[in-house]
PDB file of C-alpha atoms and ligand atoms in Angstrom:
ATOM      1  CA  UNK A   1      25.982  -2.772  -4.825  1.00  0.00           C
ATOM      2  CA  UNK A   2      27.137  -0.002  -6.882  1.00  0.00           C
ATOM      3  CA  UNK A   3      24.207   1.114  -9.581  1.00  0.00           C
ATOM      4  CA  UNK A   4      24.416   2.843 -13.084  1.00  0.00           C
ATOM      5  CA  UNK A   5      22.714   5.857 -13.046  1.00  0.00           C
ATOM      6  CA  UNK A   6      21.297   4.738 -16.804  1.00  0.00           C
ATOM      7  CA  UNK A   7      17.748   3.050 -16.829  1.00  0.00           C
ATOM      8  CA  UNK A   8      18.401   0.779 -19.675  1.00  0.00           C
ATOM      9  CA  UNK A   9      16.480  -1.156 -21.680  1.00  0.00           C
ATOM     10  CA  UNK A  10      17.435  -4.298 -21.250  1.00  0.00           C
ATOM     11  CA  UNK A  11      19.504  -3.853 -18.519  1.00  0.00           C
ATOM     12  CA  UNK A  12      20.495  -7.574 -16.765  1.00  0.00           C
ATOM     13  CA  UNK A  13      20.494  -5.681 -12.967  1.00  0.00           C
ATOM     14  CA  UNK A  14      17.332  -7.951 -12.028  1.00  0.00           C
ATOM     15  CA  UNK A  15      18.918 -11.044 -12.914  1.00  0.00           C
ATOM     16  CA  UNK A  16      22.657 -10.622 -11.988  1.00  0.00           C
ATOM     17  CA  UNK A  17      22.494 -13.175  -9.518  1.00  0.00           C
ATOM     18  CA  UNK A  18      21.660 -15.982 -12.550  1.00  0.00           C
ATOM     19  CA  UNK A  19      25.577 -15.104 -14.152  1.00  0.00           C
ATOM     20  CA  UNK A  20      27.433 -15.542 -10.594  1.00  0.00           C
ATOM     21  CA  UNK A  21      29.127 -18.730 -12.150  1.00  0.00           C
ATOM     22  CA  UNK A  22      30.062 -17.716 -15.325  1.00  0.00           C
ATOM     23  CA  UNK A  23      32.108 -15.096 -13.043  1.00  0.00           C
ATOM     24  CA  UNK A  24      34.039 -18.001 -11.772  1.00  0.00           C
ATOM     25  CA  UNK A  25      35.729 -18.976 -14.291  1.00  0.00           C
ATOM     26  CA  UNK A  26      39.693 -17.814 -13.931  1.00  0.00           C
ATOM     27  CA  UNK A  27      40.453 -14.470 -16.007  1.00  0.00           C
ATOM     28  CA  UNK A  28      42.439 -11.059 -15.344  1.00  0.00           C
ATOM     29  CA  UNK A  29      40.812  -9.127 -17.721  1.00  0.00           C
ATOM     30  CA  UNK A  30      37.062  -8.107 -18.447  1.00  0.00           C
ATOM     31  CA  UNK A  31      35.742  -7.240 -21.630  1.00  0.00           C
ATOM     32  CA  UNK A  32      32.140  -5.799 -21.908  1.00  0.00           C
ATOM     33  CA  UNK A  33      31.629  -5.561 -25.332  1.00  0.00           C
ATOM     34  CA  UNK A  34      28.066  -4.261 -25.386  1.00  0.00           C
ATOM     35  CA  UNK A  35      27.873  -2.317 -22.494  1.00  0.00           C
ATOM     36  CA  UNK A  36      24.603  -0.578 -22.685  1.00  0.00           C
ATOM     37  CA  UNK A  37      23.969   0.713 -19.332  1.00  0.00           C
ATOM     38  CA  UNK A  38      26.736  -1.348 -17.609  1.00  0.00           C
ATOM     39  CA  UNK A  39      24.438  -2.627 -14.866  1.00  0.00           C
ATOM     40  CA  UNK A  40      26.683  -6.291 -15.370  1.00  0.00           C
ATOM     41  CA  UNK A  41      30.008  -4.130 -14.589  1.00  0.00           C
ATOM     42  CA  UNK A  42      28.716  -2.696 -11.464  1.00  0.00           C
ATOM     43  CA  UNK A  43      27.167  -5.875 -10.000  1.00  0.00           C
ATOM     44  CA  UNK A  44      30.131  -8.261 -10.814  1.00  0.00           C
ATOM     45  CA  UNK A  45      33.243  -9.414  -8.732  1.00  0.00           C
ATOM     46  CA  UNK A  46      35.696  -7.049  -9.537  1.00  0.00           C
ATOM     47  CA  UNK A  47      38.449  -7.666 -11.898  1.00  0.00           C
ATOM     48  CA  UNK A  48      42.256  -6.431 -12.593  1.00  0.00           C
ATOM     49  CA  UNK A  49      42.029  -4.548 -16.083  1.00  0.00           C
ATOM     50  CA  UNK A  50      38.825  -3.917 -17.317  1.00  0.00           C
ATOM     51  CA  UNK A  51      37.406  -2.888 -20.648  1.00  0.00           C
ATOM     52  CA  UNK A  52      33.539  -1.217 -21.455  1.00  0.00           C
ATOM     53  CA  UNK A  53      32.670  -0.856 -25.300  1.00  0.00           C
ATOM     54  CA  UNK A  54      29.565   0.378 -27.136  1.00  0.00           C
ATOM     55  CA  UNK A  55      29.159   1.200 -30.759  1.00  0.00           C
ATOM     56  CA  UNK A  56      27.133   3.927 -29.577  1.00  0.00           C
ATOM     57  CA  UNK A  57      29.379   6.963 -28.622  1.00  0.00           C
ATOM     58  CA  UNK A  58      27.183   8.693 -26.972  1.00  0.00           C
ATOM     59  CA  UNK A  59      27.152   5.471 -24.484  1.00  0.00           C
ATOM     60  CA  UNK A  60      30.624   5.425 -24.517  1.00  0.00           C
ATOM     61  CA  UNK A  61      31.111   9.304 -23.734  1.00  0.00           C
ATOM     62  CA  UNK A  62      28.967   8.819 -20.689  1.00  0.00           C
ATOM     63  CA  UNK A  63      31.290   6.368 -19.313  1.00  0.00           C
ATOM     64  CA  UNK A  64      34.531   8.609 -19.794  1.00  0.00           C
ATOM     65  CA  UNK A  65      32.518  11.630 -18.180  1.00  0.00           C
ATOM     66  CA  UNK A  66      31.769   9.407 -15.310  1.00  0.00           C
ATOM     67  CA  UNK A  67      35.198   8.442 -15.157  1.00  0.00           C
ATOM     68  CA  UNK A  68      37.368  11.821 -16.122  1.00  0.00           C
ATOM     69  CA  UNK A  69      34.909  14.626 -15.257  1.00  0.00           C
ATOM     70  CA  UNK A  70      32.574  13.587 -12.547  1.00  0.00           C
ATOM     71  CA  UNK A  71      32.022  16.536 -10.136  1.00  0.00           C
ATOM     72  CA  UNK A  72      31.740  18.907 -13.903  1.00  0.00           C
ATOM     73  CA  UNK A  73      29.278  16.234 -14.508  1.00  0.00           C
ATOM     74  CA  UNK A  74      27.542  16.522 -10.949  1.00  0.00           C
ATOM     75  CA  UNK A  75      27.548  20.375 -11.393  1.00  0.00           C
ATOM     76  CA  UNK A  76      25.608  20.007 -14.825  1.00  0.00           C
ATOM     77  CA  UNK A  77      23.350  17.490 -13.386  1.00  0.00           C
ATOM     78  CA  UNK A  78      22.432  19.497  -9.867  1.00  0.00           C
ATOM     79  CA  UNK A  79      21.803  23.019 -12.371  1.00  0.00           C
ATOM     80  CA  UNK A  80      19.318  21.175 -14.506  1.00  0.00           C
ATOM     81  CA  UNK A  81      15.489  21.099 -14.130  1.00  0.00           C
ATOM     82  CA  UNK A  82      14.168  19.307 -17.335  1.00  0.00           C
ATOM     83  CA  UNK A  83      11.168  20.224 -19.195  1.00  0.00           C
ATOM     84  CA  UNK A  84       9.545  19.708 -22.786  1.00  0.00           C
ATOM     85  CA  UNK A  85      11.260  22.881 -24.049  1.00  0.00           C
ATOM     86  CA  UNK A  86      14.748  22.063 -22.545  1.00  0.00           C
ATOM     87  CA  UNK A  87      14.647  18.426 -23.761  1.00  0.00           C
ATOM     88  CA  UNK A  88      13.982  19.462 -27.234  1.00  0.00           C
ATOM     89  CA  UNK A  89      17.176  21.831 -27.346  1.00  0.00           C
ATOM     90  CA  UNK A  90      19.360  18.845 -25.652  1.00  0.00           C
ATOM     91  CA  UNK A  91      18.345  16.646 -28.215  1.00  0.00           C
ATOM     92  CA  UNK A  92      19.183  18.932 -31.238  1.00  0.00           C
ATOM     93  CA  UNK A  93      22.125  20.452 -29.920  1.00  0.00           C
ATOM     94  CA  UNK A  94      25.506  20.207 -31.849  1.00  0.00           C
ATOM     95  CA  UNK A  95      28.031  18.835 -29.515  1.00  0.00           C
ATOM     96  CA  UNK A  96      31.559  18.646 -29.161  1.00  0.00           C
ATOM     97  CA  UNK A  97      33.517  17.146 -25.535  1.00  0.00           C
ATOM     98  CA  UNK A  98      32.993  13.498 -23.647  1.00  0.00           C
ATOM     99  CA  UNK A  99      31.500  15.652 -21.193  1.00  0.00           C
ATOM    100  CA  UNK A 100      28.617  17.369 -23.033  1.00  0.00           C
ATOM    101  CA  UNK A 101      27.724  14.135 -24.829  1.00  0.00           C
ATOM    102  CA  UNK A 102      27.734  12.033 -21.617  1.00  0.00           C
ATOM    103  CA  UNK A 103      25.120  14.895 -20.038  1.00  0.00           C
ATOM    104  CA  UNK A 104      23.011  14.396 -22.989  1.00  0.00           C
ATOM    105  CA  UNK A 105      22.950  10.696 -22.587  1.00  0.00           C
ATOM    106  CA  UNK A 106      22.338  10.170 -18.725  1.00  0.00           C
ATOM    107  CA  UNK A 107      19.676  13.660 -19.854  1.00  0.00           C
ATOM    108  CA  UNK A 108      17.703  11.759 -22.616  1.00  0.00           C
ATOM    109  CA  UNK A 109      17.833   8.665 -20.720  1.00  0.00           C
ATOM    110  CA  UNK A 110      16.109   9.720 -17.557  1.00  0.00           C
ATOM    111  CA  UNK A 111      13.441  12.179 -19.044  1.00  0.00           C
ATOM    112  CA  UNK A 112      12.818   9.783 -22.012  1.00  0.00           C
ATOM    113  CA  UNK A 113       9.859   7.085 -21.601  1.00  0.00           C
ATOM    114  CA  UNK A 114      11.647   3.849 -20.375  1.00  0.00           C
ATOM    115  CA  UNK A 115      15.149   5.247 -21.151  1.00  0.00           C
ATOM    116  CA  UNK A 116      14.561   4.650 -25.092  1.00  0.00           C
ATOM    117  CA  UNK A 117      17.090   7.241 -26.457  1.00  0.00           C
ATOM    118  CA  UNK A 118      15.343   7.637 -29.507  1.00  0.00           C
ATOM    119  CA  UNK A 119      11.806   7.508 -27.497  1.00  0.00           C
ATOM    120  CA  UNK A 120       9.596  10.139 -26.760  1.00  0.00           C
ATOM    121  CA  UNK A 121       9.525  12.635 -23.135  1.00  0.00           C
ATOM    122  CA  UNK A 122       7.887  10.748 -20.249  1.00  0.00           C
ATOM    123  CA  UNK A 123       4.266  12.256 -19.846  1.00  0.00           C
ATOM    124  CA  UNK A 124       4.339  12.994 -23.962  1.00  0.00           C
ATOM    125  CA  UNK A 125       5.150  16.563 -25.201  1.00  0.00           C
ATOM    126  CA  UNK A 126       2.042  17.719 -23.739  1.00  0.00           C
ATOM    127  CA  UNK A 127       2.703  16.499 -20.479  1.00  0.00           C
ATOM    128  CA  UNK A 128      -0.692  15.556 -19.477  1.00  0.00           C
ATOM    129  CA  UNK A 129      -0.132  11.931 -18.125  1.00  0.00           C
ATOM    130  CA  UNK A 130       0.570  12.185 -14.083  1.00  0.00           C
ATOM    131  CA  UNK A 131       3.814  11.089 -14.474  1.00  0.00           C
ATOM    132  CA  UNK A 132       5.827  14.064 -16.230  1.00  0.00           C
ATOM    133  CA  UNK A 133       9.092  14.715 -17.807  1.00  0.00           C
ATOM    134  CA  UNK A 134      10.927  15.281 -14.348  1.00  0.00           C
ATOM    135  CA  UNK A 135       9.708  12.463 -12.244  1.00  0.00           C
ATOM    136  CA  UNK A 136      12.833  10.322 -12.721  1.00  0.00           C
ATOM    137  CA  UNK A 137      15.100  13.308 -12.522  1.00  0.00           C
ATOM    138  CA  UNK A 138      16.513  12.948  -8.755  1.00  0.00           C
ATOM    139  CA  UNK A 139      19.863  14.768  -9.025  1.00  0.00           C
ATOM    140  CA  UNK A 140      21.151  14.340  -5.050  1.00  0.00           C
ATOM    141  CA  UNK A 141      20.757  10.176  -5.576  1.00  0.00           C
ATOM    142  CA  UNK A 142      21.875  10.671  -9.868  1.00  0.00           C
ATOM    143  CA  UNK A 143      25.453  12.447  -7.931  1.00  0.00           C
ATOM    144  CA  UNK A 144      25.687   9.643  -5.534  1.00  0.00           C
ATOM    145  CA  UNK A 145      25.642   6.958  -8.322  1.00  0.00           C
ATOM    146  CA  UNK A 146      28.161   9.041 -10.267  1.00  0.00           C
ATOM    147  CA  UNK A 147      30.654   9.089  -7.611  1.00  0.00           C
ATOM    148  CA  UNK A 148      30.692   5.555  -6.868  1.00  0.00           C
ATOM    149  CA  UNK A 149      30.929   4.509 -10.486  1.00  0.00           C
ATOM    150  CA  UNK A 150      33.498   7.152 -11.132  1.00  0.00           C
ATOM    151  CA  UNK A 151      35.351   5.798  -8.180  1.00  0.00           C
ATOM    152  CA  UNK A 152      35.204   2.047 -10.117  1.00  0.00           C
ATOM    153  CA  UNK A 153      35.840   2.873 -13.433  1.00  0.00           C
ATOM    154  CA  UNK A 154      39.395   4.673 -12.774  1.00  0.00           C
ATOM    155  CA  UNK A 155      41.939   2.322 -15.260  1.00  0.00           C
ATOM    156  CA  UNK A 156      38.847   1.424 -17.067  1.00  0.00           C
ATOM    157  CA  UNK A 157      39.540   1.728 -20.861  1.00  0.00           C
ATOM    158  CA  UNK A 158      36.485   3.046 -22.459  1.00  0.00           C
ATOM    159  CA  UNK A 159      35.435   2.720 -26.271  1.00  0.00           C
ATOM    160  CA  UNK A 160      32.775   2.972 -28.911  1.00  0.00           C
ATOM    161  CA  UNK A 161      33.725   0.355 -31.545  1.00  0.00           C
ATOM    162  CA  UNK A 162      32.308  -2.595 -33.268  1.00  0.00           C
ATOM    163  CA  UNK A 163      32.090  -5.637 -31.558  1.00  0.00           C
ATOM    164  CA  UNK A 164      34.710  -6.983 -34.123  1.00  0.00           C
ATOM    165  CA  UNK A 165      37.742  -5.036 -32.853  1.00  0.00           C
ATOM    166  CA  UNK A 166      37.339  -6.078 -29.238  1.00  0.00           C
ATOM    167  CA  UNK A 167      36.854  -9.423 -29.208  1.00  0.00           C
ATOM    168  CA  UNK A 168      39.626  -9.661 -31.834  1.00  0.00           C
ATOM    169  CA  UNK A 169      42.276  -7.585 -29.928  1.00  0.00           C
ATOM    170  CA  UNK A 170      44.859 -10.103 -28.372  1.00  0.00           C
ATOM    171  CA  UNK A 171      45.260 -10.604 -24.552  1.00  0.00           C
ATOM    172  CA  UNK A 172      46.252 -12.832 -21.739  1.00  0.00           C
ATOM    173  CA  UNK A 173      43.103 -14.595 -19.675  1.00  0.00           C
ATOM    174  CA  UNK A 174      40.503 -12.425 -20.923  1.00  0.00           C
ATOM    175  CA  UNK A 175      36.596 -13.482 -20.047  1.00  0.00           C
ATOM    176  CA  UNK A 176      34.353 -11.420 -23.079  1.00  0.00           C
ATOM    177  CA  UNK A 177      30.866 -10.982 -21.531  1.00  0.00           C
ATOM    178  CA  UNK A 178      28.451 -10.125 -24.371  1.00  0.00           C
ATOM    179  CA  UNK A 179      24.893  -8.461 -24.314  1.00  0.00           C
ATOM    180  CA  UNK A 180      24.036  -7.778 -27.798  1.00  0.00           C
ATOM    181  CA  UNK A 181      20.589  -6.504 -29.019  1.00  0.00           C
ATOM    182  CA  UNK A 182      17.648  -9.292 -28.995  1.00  0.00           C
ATOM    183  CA  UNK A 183      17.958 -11.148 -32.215  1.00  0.00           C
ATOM    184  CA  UNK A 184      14.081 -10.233 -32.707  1.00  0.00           C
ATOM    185  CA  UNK A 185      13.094  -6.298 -31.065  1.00  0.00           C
ATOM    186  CA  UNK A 186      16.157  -5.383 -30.012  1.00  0.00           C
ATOM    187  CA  UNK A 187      16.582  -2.552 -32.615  1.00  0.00           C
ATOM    188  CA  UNK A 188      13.116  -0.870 -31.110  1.00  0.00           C
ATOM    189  CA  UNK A 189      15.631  -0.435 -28.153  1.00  0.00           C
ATOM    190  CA  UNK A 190      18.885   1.334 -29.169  1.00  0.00           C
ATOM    191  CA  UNK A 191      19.988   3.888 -31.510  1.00  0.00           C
ATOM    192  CA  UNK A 192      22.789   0.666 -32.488  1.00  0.00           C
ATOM    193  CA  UNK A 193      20.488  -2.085 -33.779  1.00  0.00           C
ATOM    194  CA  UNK A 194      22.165  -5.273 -35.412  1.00  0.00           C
ATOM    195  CA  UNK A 195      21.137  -6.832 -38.494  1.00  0.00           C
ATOM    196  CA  UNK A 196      20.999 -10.560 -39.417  1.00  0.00           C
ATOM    197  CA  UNK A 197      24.949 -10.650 -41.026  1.00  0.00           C
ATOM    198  CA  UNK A 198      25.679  -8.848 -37.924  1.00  0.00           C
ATOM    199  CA  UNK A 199      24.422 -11.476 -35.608  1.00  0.00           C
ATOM    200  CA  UNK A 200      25.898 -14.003 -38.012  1.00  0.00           C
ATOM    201  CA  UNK A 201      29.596 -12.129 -38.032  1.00  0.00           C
ATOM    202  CA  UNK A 202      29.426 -12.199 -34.165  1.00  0.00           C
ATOM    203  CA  UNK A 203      28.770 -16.081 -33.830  1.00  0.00           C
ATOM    204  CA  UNK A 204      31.473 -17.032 -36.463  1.00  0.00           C
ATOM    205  CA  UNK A 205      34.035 -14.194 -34.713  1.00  0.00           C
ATOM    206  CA  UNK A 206      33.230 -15.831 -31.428  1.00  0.00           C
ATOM    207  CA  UNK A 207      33.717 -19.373 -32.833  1.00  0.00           C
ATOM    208  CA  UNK A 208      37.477 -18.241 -33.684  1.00  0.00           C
ATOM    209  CA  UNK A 209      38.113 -16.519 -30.171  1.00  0.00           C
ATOM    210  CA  UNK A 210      40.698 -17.492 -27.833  1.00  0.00           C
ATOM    211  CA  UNK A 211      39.116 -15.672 -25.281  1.00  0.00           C
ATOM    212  CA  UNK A 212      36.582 -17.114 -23.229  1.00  0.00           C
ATOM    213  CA  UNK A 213      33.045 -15.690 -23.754  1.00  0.00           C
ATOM    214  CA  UNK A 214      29.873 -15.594 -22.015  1.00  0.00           C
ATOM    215  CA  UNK A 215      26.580 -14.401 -24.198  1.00  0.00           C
ATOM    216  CA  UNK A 216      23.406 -13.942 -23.385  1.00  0.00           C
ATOM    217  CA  UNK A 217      20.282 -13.551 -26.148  1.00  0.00           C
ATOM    218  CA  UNK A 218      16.514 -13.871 -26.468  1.00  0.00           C
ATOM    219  CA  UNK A 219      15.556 -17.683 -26.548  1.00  0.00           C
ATOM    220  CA  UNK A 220      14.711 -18.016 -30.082  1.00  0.00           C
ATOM    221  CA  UNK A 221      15.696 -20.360 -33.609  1.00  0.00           C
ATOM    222  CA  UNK A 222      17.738 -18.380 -35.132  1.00  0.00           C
ATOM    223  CA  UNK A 223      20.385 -17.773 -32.258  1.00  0.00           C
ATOM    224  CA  UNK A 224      19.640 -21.762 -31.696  1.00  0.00           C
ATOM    225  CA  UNK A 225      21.283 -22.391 -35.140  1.00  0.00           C
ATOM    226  CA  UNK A 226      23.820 -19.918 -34.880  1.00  0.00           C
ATOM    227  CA  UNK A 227      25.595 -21.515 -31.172  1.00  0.00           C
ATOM    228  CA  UNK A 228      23.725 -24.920 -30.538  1.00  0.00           C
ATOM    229  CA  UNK A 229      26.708 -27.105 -32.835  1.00  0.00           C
ATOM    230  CA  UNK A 230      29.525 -25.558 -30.944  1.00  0.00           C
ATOM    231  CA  UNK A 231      28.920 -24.051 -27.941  1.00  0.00           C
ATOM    232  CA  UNK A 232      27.267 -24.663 -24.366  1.00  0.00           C
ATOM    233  CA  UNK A 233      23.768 -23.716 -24.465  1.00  0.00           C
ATOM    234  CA  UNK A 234      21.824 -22.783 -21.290  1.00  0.00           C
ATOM    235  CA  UNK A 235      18.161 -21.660 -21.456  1.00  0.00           C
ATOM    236  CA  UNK A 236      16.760 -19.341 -18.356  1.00  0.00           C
ATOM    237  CA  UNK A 237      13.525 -17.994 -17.629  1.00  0.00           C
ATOM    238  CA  UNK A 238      12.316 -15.752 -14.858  1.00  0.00           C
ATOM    239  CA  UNK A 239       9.228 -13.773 -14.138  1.00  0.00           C
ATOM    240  CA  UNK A 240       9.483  -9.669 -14.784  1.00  0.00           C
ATOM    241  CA  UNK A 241       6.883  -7.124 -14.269  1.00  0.00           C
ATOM    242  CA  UNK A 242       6.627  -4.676 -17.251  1.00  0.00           C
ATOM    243  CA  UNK A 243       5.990  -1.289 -16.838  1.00  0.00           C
ATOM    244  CA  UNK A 244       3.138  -0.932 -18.863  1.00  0.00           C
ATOM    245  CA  UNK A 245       1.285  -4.017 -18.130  1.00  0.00           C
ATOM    246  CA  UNK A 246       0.173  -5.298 -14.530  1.00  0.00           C
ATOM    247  CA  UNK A 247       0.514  -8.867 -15.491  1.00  0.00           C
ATOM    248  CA  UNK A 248       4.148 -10.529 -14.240  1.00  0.00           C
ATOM    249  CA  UNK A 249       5.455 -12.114 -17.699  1.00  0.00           C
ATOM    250  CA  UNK A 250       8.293 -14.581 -18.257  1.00  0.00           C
ATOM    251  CA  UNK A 251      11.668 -13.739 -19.827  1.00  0.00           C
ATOM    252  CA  UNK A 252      13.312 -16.324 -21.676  1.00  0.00           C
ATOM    253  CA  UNK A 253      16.983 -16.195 -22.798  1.00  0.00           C
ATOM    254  CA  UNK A 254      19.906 -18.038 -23.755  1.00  0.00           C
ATOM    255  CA  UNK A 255      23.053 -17.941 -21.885  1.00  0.00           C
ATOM    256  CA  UNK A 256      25.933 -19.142 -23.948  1.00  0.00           C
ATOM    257  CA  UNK A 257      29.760 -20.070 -22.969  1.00  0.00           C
ATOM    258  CA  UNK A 258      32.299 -21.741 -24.586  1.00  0.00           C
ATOM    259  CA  UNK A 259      33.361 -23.199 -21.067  1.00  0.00           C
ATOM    260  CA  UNK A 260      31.077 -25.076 -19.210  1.00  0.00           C
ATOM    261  CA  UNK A 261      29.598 -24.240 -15.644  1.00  0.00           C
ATOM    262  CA  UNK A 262      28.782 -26.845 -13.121  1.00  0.00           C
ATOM    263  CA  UNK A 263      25.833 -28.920 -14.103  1.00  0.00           C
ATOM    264  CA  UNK A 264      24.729 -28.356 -10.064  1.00  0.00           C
ATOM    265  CA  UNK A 265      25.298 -24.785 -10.065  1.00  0.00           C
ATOM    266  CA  UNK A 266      23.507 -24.704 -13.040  1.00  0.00           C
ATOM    267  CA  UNK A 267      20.285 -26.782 -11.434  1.00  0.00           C
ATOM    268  CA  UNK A 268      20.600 -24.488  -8.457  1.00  0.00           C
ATOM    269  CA  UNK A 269      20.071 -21.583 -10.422  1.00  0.00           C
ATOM    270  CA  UNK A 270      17.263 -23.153 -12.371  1.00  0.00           C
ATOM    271  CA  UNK A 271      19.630 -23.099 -15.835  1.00  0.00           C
ATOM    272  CA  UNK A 272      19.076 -26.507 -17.572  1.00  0.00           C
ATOM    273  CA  UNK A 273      22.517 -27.143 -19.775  1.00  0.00           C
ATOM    274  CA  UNK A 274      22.626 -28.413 -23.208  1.00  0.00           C
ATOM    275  CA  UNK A 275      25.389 -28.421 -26.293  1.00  0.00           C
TER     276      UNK A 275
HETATM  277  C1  LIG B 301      21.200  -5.168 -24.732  1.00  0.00           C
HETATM  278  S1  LIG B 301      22.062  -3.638 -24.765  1.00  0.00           S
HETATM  279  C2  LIG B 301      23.220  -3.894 -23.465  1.00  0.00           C
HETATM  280  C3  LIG B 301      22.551  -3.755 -22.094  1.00  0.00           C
HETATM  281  C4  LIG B 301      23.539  -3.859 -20.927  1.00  0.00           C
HETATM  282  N1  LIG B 301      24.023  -5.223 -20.751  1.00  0.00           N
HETATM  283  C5  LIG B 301      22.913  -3.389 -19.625  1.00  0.00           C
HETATM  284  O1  LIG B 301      22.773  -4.188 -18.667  1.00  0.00           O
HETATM  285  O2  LIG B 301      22.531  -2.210 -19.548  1.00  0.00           O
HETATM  286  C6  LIG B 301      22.937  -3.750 -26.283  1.00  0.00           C
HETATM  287  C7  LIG B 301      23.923  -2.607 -26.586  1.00  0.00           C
HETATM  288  O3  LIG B 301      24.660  -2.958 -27.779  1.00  0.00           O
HETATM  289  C8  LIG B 301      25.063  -1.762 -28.436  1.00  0.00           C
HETATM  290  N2  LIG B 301      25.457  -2.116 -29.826  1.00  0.00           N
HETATM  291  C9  LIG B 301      24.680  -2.273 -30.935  1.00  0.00           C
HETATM  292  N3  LIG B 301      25.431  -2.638 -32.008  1.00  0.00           N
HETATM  293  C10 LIG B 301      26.719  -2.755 -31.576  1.00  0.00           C
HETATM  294  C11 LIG B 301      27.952  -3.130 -32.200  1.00  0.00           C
HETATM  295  N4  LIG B 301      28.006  -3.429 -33.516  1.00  0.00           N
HETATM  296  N5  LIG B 301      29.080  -3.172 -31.445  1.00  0.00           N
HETATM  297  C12 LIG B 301      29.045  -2.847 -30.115  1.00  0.00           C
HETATM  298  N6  LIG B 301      27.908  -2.458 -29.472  1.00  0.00           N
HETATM  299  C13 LIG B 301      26.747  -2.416 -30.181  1.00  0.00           C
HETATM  300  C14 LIG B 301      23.820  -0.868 -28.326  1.00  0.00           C
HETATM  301  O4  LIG B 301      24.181   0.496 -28.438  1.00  0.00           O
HETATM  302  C15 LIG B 301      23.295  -1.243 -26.918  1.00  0.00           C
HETATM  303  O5  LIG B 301      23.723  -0.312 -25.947  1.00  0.00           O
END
């Protein structure tokens, strides 16, 4: 399986094998509206016409860098050996092109503490942990993941726009696969953090959509209230082990469609239905 080169927070990699179903449903087109990282793109069935959004254009330039300018990309990547110093001038810098944002990105990403953009250097600015700024920085394997995502996201169209505008934009057999931030933490995470009305604008868009749509959100009330009338609801766990803590701990989120999957599908994959 192809992998991003982006350690994202958040990123549904680990549990790509719970969505197989949702993939099943019949479509021609793709839409990732909140692409993050785009671990789901890479691990799904591949599709005819595809589309990757995120507000964040620094998310979005990455992608086009990948997919216009990979071996420039590969060049800057293979020249670079981060430190503290360095990693304070990317972050400040005044940019301009796709391709100098998209270096920043995958830059900040893999010499930042668990790929939090806005976070702080792995091994702290005085580098005394035993894990330092460079120990994720592996730019023979980061070239190899850039050529085979390059290589599937040619005819990709790439943007950085609110959710609104894609999953309003007309088209024939589209499947919308969502991600958004966690209704609670999720703006720790990303430098694009969604507010209540937000969360409340995407339900009622969603609601209105002729497209089908697949979401997936923390577990909690509030996302409860804003699907459980309408839509299918199905709660997943699974066990995760977090980086900073040596105790396995359960993650617990909602995946919501408004088509339904097989209920014994659904068992198999330990996803208990309910609308
Ligand atoms: C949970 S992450 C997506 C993770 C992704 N599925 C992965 O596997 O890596 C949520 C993303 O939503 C983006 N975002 C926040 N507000 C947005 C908005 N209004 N429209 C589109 N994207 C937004 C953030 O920049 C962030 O990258």
């Amino acid at each position: 399986m192809v992998k991003s080169p982006l350690r994202y927070p958040g990123a549904k990699k680990k549990v790509l094998n719970r969505f197989t179903q949702f993939w099943e449903v019949p479509h021609v087109e793709y839409r990732d509206v909140f692409v993050g990282g785009g671990s789901t793109f890479f691990g799904k069935p591949e599709c005819p016409r595809n589309w990757l959004n995120d507000y964040d254009e620094e998310i979005a330039a990455f992608f086009i860098s990948m997919r216009d300018y990979p071996e420039e990309l590969c060049n800057l990547v293979m020249s670079t050996k981060p430190t503290v110093e360095l990693w304070r001038q990317i972050k400040d810098r005044d940019l301009n092109t796709d391709l100098e944002k998209g270096f920043r990105t995958l830059f900040l990403n893999r010499t930042t503490f668990s790929g939090i953009l806005k976070g702080n250097p792995i091994g702290g600015i005085e580098q005394k942990s035993k894990y330092t700024i460079d120990c994720r920085w592996n730019p023979v394997a980061l070239c190899e993941q850039i050529r085979l995502c390059s290589e599937m996201l040619q005819g990709v169209t790439i943007t950085a726009l609110d959710f609104s505008s894609v999953i309003q934009e007309a088209g024939e057999n589209v499947l919308l696969y969502l991600d958004p931030p966690y209704y609670h933490k999720g703006n720790l995470l990303y430098r694009q953090g969604m507010t209540h009305e937000d969360h409340v604008r995407l339900s009622d868009l969603l609601k209105d959509t002729e497209h089908k749509f697949f979401i997936t959100y923390d577990d909690c009330e509030e996302v409860r209230e804003l699907y459980q009338e309408w839509a299918y609801l199905y709660p997943a766990s699974w066990f995760y082990s977090s980086s900073n803590k040596k105790a396995r701990e359960v993650g617990k989120e909602l995946f919501i469609s408004n088509f339904m999957i097989s209920e014994q599908i659904a068992c198999n994959f330990g996803i208990g239905g309910e609308n």
